[in-house]
CSV table of C-alpha atoms and ligand atoms in Angstrom, one decimal:
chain,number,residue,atom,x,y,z
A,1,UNK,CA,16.1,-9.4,20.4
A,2,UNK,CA,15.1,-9.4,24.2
A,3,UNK,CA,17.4,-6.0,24.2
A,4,UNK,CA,15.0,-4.5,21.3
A,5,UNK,CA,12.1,-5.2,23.0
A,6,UNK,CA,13.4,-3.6,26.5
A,7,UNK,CA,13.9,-0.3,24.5
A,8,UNK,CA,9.8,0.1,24.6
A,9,UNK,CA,6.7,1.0,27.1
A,10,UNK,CA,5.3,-2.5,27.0
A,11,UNK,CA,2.7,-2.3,29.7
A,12,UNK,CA,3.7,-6.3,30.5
A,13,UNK,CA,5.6,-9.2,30.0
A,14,UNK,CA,5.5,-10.9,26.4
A,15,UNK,CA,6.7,-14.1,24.9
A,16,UNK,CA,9.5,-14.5,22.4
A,17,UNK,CA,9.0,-12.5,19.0
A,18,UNK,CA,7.3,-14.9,16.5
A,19,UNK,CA,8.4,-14.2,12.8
A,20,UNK,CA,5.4,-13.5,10.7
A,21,UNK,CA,4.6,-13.2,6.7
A,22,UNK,CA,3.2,-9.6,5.8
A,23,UNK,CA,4.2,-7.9,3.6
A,24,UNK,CA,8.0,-8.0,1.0
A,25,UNK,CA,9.5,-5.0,2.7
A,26,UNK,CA,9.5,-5.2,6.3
A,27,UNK,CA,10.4,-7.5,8.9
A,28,UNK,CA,7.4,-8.5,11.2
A,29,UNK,CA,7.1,-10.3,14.5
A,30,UNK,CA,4.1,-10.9,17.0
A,31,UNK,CA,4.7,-10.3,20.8
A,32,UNK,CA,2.1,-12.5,22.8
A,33,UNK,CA,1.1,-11.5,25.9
A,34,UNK,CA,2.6,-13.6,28.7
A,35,UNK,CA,0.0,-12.7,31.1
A,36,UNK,CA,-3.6,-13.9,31.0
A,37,UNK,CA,-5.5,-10.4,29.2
A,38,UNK,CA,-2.3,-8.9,28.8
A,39,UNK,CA,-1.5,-6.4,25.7
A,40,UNK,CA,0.2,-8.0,22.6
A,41,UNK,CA,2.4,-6.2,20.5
A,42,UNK,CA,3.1,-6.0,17.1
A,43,UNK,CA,6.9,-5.4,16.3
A,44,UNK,CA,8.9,-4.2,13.2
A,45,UNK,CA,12.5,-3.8,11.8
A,46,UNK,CA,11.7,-1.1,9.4
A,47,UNK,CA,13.9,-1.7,5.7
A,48,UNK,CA,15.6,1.4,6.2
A,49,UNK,CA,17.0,1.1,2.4
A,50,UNK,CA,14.0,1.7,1.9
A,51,UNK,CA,12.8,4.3,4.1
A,52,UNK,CA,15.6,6.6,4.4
A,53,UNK,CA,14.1,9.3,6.4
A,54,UNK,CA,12.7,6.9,9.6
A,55,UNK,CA,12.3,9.9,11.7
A,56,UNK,CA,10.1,11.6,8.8
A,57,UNK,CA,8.3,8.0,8.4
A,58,UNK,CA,7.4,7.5,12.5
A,59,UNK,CA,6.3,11.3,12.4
A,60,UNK,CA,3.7,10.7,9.7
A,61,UNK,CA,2.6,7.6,11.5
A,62,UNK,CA,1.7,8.9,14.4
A,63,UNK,CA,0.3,12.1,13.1
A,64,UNK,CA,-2.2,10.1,10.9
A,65,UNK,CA,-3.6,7.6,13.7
A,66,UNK,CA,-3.3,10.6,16.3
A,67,UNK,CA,-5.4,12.3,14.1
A,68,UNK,CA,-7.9,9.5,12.9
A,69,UNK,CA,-8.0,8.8,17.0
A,70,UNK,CA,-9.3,12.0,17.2
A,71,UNK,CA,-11.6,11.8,15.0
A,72,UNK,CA,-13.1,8.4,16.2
A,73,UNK,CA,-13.5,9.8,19.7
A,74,UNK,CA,-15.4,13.2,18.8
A,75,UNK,CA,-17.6,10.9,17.1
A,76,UNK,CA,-18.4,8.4,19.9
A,77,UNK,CA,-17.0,5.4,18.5
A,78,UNK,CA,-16.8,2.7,20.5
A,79,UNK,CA,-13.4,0.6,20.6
A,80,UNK,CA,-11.8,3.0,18.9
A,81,UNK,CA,-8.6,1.1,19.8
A,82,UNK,CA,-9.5,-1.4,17.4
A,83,UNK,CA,-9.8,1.2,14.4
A,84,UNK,CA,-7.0,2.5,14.7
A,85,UNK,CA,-3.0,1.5,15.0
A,86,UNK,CA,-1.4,2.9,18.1
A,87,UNK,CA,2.5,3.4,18.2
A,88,UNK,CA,3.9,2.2,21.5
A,89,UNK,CA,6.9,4.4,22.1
A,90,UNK,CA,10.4,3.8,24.0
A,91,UNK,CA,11.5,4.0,27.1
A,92,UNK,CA,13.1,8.2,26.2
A,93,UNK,CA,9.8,8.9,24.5
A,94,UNK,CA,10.9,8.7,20.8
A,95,UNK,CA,8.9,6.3,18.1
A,96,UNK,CA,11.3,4.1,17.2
A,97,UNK,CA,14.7,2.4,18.6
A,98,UNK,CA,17.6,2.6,16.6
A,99,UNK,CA,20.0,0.1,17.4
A,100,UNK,CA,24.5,0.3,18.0
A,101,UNK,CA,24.1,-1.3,14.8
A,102,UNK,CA,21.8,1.2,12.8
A,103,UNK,CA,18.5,-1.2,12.5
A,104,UNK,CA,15.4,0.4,13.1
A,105,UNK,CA,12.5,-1.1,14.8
A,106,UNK,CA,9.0,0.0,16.0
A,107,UNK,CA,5.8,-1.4,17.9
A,108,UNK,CA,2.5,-1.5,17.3
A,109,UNK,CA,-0.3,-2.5,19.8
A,110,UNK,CA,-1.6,-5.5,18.2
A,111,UNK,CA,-5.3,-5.8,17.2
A,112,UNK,CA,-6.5,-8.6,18.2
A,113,UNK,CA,-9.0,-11.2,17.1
A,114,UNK,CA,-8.6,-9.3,13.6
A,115,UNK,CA,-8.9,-11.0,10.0
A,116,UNK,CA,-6.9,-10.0,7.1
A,117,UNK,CA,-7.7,-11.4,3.2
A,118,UNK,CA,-6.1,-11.7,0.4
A,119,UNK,CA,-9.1,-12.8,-1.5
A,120,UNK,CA,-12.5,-11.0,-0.8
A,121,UNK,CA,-16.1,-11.4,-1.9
A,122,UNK,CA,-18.5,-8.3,-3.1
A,123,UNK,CA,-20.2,-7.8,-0.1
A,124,UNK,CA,-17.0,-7.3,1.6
A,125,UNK,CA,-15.5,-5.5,-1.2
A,126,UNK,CA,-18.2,-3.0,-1.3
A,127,UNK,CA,-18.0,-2.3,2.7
A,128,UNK,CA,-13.8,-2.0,2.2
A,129,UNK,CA,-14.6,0.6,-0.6
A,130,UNK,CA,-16.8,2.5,2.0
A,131,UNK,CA,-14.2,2.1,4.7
A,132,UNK,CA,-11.2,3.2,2.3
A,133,UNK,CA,-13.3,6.1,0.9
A,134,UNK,CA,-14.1,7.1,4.8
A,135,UNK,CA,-10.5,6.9,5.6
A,136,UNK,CA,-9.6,9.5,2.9
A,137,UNK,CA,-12.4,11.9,4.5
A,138,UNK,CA,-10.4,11.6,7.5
A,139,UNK,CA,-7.1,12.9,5.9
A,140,UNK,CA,-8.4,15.2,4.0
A,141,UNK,CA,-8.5,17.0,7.2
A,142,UNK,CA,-4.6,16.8,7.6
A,143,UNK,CA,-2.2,19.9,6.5
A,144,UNK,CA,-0.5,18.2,4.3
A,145,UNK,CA,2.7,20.3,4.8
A,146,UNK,CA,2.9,18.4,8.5
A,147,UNK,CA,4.0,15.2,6.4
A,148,UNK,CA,7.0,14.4,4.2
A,149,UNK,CA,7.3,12.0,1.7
A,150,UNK,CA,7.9,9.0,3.3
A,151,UNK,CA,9.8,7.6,-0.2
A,152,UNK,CA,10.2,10.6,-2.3
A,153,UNK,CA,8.4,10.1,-5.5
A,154,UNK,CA,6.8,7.1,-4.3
A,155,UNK,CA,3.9,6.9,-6.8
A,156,UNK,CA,5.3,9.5,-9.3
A,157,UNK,CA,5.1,7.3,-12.7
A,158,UNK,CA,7.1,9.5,-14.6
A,159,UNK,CA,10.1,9.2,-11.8
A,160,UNK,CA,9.7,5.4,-12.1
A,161,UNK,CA,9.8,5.8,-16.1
A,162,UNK,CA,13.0,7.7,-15.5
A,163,UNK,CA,13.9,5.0,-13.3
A,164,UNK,CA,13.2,2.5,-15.7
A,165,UNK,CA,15.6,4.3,-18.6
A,166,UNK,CA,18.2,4.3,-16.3
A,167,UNK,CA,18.0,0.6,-14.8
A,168,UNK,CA,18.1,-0.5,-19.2
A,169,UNK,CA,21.0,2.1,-19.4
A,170,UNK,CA,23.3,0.2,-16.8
A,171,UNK,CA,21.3,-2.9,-17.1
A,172,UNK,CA,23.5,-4.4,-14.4
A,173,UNK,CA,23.1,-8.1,-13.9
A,174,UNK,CA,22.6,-8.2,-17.8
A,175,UNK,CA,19.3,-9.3,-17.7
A,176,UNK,CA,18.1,-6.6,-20.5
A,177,UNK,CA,18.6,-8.1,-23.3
A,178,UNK,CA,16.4,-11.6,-22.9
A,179,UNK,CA,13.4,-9.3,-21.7
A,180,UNK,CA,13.8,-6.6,-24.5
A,181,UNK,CA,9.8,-7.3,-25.6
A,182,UNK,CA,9.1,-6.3,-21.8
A,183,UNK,CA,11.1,-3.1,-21.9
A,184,UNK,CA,9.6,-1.9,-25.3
A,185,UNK,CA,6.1,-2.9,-24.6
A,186,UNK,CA,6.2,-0.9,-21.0
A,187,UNK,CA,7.9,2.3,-22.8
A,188,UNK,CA,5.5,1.8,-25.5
A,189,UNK,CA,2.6,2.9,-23.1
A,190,UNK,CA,4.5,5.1,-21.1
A,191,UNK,CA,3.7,8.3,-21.8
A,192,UNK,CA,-0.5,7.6,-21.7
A,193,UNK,CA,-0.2,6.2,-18.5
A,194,UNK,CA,1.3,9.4,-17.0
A,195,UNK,CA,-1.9,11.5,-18.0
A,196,UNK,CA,-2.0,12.0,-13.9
A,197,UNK,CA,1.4,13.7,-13.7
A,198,UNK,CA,0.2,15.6,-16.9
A,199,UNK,CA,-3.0,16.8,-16.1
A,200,UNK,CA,-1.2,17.8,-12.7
A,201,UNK,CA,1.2,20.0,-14.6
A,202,UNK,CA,-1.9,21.6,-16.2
A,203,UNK,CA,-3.3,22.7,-13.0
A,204,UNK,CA,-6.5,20.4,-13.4
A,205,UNK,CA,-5.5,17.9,-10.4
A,206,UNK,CA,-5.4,18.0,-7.0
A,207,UNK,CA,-2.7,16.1,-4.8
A,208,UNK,CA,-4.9,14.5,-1.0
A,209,UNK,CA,-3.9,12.5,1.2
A,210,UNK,CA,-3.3,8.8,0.5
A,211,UNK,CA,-2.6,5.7,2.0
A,212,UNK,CA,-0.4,4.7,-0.9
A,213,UNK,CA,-0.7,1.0,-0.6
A,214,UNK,CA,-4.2,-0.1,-0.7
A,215,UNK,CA,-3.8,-3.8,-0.8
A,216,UNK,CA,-6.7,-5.9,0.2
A,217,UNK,CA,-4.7,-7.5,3.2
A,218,UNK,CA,-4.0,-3.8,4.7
A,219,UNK,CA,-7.9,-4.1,6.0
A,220,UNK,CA,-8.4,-5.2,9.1
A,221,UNK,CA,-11.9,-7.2,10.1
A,222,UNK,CA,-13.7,-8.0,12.5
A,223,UNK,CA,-15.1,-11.0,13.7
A,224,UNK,CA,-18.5,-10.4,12.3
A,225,UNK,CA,-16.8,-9.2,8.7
A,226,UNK,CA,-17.0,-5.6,9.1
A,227,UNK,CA,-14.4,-3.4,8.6
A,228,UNK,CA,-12.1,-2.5,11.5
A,229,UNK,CA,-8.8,-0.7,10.8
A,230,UNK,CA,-6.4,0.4,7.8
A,231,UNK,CA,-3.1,-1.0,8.6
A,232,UNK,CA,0.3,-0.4,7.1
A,233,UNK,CA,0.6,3.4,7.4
A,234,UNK,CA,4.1,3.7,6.0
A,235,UNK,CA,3.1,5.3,2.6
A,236,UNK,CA,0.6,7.4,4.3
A,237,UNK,CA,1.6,10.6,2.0
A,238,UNK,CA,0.2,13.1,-0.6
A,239,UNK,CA,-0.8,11.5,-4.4
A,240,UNK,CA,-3.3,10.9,-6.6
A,241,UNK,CA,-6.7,9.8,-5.8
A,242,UNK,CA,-6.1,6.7,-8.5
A,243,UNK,CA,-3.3,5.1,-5.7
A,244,UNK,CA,-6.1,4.4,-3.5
A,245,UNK,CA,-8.9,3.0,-5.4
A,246,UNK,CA,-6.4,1.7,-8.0
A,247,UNK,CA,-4.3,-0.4,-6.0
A,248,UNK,CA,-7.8,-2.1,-4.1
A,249,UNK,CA,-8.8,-3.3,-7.2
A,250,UNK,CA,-4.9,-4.1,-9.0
A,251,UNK,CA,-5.0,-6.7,-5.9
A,252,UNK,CA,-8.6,-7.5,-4.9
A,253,UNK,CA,-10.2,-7.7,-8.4
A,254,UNK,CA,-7.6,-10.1,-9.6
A,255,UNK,CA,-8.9,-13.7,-10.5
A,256,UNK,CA,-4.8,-14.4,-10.1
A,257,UNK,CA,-2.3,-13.3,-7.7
A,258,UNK,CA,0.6,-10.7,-8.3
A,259,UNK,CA,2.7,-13.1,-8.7
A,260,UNK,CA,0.6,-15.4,-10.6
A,261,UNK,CA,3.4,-17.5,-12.7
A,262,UNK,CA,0.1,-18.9,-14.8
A,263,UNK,CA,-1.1,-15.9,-16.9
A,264,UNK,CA,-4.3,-17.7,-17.9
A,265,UNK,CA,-5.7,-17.1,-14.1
A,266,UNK,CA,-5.6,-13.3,-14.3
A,267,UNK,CA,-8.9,-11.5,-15.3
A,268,UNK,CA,-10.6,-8.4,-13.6
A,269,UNK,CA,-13.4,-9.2,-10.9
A,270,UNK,CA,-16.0,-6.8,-12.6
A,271,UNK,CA,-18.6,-8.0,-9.3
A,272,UNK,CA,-15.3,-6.8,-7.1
A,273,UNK,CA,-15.1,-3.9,-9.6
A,274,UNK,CA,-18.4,-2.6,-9.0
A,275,UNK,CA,-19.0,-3.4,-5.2
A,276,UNK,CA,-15.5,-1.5,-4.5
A,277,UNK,CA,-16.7,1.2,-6.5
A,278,UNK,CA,-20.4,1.8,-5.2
A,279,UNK,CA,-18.8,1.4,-1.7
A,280,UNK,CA,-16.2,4.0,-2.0
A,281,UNK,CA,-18.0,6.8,-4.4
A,282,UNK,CA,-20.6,6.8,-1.0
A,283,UNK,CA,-18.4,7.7,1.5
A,284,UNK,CA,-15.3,9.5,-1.2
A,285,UNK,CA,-17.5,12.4,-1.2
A,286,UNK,CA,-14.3,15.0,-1.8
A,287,UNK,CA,-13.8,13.8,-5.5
A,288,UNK,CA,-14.5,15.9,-8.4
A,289,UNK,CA,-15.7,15.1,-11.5
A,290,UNK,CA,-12.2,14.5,-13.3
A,291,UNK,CA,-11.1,12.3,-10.5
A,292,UNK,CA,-14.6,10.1,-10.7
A,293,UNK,CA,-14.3,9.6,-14.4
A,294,UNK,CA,-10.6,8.7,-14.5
A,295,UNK,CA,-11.0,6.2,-11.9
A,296,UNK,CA,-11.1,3.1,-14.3
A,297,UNK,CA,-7.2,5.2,-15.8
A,298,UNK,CA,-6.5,5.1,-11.7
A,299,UNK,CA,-6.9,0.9,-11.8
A,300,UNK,CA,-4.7,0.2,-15.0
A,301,UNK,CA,-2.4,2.7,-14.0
A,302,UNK,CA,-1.6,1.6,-11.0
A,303,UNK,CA,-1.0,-2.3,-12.5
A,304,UNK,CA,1.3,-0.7,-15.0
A,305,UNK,CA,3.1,1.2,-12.3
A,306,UNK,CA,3.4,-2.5,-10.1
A,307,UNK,CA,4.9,-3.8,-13.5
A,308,UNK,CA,7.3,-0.9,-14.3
A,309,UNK,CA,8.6,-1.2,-10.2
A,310,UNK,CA,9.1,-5.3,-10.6
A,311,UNK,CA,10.6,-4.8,-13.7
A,312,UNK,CA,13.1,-1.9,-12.8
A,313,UNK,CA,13.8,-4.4,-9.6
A,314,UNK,CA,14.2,-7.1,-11.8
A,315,UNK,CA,16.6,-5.2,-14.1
A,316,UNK,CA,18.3,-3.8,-10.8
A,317,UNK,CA,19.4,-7.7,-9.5
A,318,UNK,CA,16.6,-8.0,-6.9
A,319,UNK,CA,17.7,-5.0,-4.5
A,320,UNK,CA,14.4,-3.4,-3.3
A,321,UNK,CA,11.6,-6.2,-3.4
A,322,UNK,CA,12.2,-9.6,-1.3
A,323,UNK,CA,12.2,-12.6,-3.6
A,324,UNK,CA,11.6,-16.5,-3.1
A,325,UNK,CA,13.0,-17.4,-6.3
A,326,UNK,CA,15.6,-15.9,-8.5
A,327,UNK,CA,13.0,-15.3,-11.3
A,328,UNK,CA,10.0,-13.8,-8.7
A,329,UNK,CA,10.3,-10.0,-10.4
A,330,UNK,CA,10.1,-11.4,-13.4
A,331,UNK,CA,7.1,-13.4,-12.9
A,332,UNK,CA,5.6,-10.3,-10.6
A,333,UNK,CA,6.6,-8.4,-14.1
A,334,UNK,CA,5.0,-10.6,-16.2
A,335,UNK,CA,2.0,-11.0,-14.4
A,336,UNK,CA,1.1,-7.3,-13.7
A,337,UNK,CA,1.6,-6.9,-16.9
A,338,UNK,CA,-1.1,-9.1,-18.1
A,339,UNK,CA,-3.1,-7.5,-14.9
A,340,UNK,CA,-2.9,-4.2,-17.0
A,341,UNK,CA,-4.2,-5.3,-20.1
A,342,UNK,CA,-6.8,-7.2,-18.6
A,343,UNK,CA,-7.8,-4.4,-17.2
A,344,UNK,CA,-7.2,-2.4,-20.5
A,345,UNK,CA,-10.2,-4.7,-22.4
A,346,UNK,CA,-12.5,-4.3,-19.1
A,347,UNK,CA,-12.2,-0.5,-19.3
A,348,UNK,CA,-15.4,0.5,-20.9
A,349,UNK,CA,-17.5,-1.8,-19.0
A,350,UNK,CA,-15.8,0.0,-15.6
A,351,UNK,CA,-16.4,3.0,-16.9
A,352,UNK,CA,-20.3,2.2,-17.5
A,353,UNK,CA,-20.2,1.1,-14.1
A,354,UNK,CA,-18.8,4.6,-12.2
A,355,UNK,CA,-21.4,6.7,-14.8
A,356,UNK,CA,-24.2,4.7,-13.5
A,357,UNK,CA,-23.2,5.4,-9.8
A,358,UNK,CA,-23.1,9.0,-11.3
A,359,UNK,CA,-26.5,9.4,-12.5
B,1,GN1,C1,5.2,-3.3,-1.2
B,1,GN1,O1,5.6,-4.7,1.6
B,1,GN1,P1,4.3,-4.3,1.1
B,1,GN1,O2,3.5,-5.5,0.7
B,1,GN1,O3,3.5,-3.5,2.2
B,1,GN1,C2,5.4,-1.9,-1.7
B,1,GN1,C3,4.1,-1.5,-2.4
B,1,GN1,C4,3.8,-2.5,-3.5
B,1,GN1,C5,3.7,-3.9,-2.9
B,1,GN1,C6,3.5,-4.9,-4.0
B,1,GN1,C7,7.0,0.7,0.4
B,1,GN1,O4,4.3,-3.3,-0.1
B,1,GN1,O5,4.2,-0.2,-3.0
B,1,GN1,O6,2.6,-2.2,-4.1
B,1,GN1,O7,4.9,-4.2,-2.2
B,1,GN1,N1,5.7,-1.0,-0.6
B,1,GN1,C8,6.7,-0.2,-0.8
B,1,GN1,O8,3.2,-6.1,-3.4
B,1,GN1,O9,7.4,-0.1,-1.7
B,2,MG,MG1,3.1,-1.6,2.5
């Protein structure tokens, strides 16, 4: 790996790569320092199954924080390092190495003395929904024709639909038949869950800037529990507003986790709920009406869409998701799935909660 690591401006020496957990689709390692106050990196092999175009991927990356940088330092900010990812480039100036053997990797400066969560509290949840709403202002000032798709499609529900006819069609590892309930129950709601793409076709939604994979644990904090950075800019790409604030609250306002094998643990937050929301319609000041009121759609939408992916995965033999257990899609599947209709029942009182903000 030393060979890897030689390929980037690394401003000093830094130990051996240490393997760490984030995230089921790339490969992650920290780079300590080796000198006392020394820069530590983070570095990447990017799953370039999955992110076909790596060139078109870097490029957004380093638009985005470019531009967020930017930002930060025509408004004064202080430490704007910390609030935002900086790409380290190679040696011949490009943002990425590709290797004889056709890996990718990348670096990241790493921010240090950062938290991450995977389970939040309201007051924190209501600061995230201020800092995600923010970060949206901040792309909404992007020409969106300077991006590309990083994964074509990537949160177009009727393409995973379509995707999910075709994985029953071939059903290759034969694992259709024992989870026909799942298939009928997901193709059942199918066509109300893709009021987004409709309403799109009508000309009554817009397409902004997103980061496309909201999780709770892609928000950096500080020390003191504020807010630092947005991490994980690889689905940084144009959507629906719904990907944003629905993917916060399909992972931070779940009583279970998304792979929760005991369905009884999974329940919506409403206190999560309703500190995300307050927190992100006070800084999400671009949204118009429609998008407001279809927020509570955006959350069960976006569980629906987790369950349709696990369960096209599932279907597919495991090829796009890393597992720990032969069943883990299945149980992801499963769990989403009760994530959905969890969310389904709390949808009146969620939407009680945005008119109230409204008023
Ligand atoms: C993947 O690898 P990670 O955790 O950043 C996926 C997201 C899913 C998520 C489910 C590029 O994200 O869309 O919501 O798993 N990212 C991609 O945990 O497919
Ligand atoms: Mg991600």
């Amino acid at each position: 790996m030393q060979h890897i690591i030689d390929q980037f401006q690394l401003e000093n020496p830094v130990l051996l790569p240490e393997a760490i957990k984030v995230g089921i689709i790339n490969q992650s390692f920290c780079l300590k320092a080796a000198v006392e106050g020394g820069k530590s990196y983070f570095l990447q092999r990017i799953n370039h199954n999955i992110f076909q175009d790596v060139e078109g991927l870097q490029n957004n990356i380093n638009r985005v924080t470019s531009h967020i940088r930017q930002l930060l330092t025509e408004a004064g900010e202080a430490d704007v390092e910390r609030k935002v990812l900086r790409v380290v480039p190679t040696k011949d100036g490009k943002l990425y190495y590709q290797t004889p053997e056709g890996d990718y990797w990348r670096i990241y400066v790493l921010i240090e003395n950062a938290l991450s969560y995977e389970r939040i509290d309201a007051q924190s949840a209501f600061l995230a929904g201020q800092a995600f709403g923010n970060f949206q202002c901040q792309l909404a000032s992007i020409d969106t024709d300077t991006l590309v798709e990083s994964i074509p499609h990537f949160h177009d529900l009727a393409f995973r639909i379509e995707q999910l006819h075709e994985a029953l069609d071939k059903d290759a590892v034969g694992r259709k038949a024992a989870t026909q309930d799942i298939a009928d129950f997901l193709l059942l709601c199918a066509e109300e869950m893709c009021l987004a793409e409709q309403l799109y076709a009508e000309g009554k939604l817009a397409k902004r800037v997103n980061h496309c994979d909201t999780k709770v644990n892609n928000m950096l904090f500080d020390q003191q529990g504020n807010p630092m950075c947005i991490v994980d800019l690889d689905t940084v790409m144009p959507g629906f507003v719904f990907s944003d604030f629905g993917d916060f609250i399909r992972t931070a306002a779940n009583t279970g986790a998304e792979d929760d094998p005991n369905l009884d643990n999974i329940h919506v937050n409403m206190e999560i709920f309703q500190a995300y929301a307050k927190g992100y319609l006070s800084t999400a000041t671009f949204l118009t009406p429609l998008e407001i009121s279809l927020l509570p759609y955006g959350c069960t939408r976006m569980s629906f869409m987790q369950a349709v992916r696990f369960y096209v995965d599932y279907l597919n033999g495991d090829t796009y998701y890393q597992i720990a257990y032969p069943e883990h899609n299945l149980v992801r599947t499963k769990a989403q799935i009760r994530l959905f209709v969890e969310q389904e029942k709390a949808k009146p009182q969620m939407q009680q909660i945005i008119d109230s903000f409204m008023q």
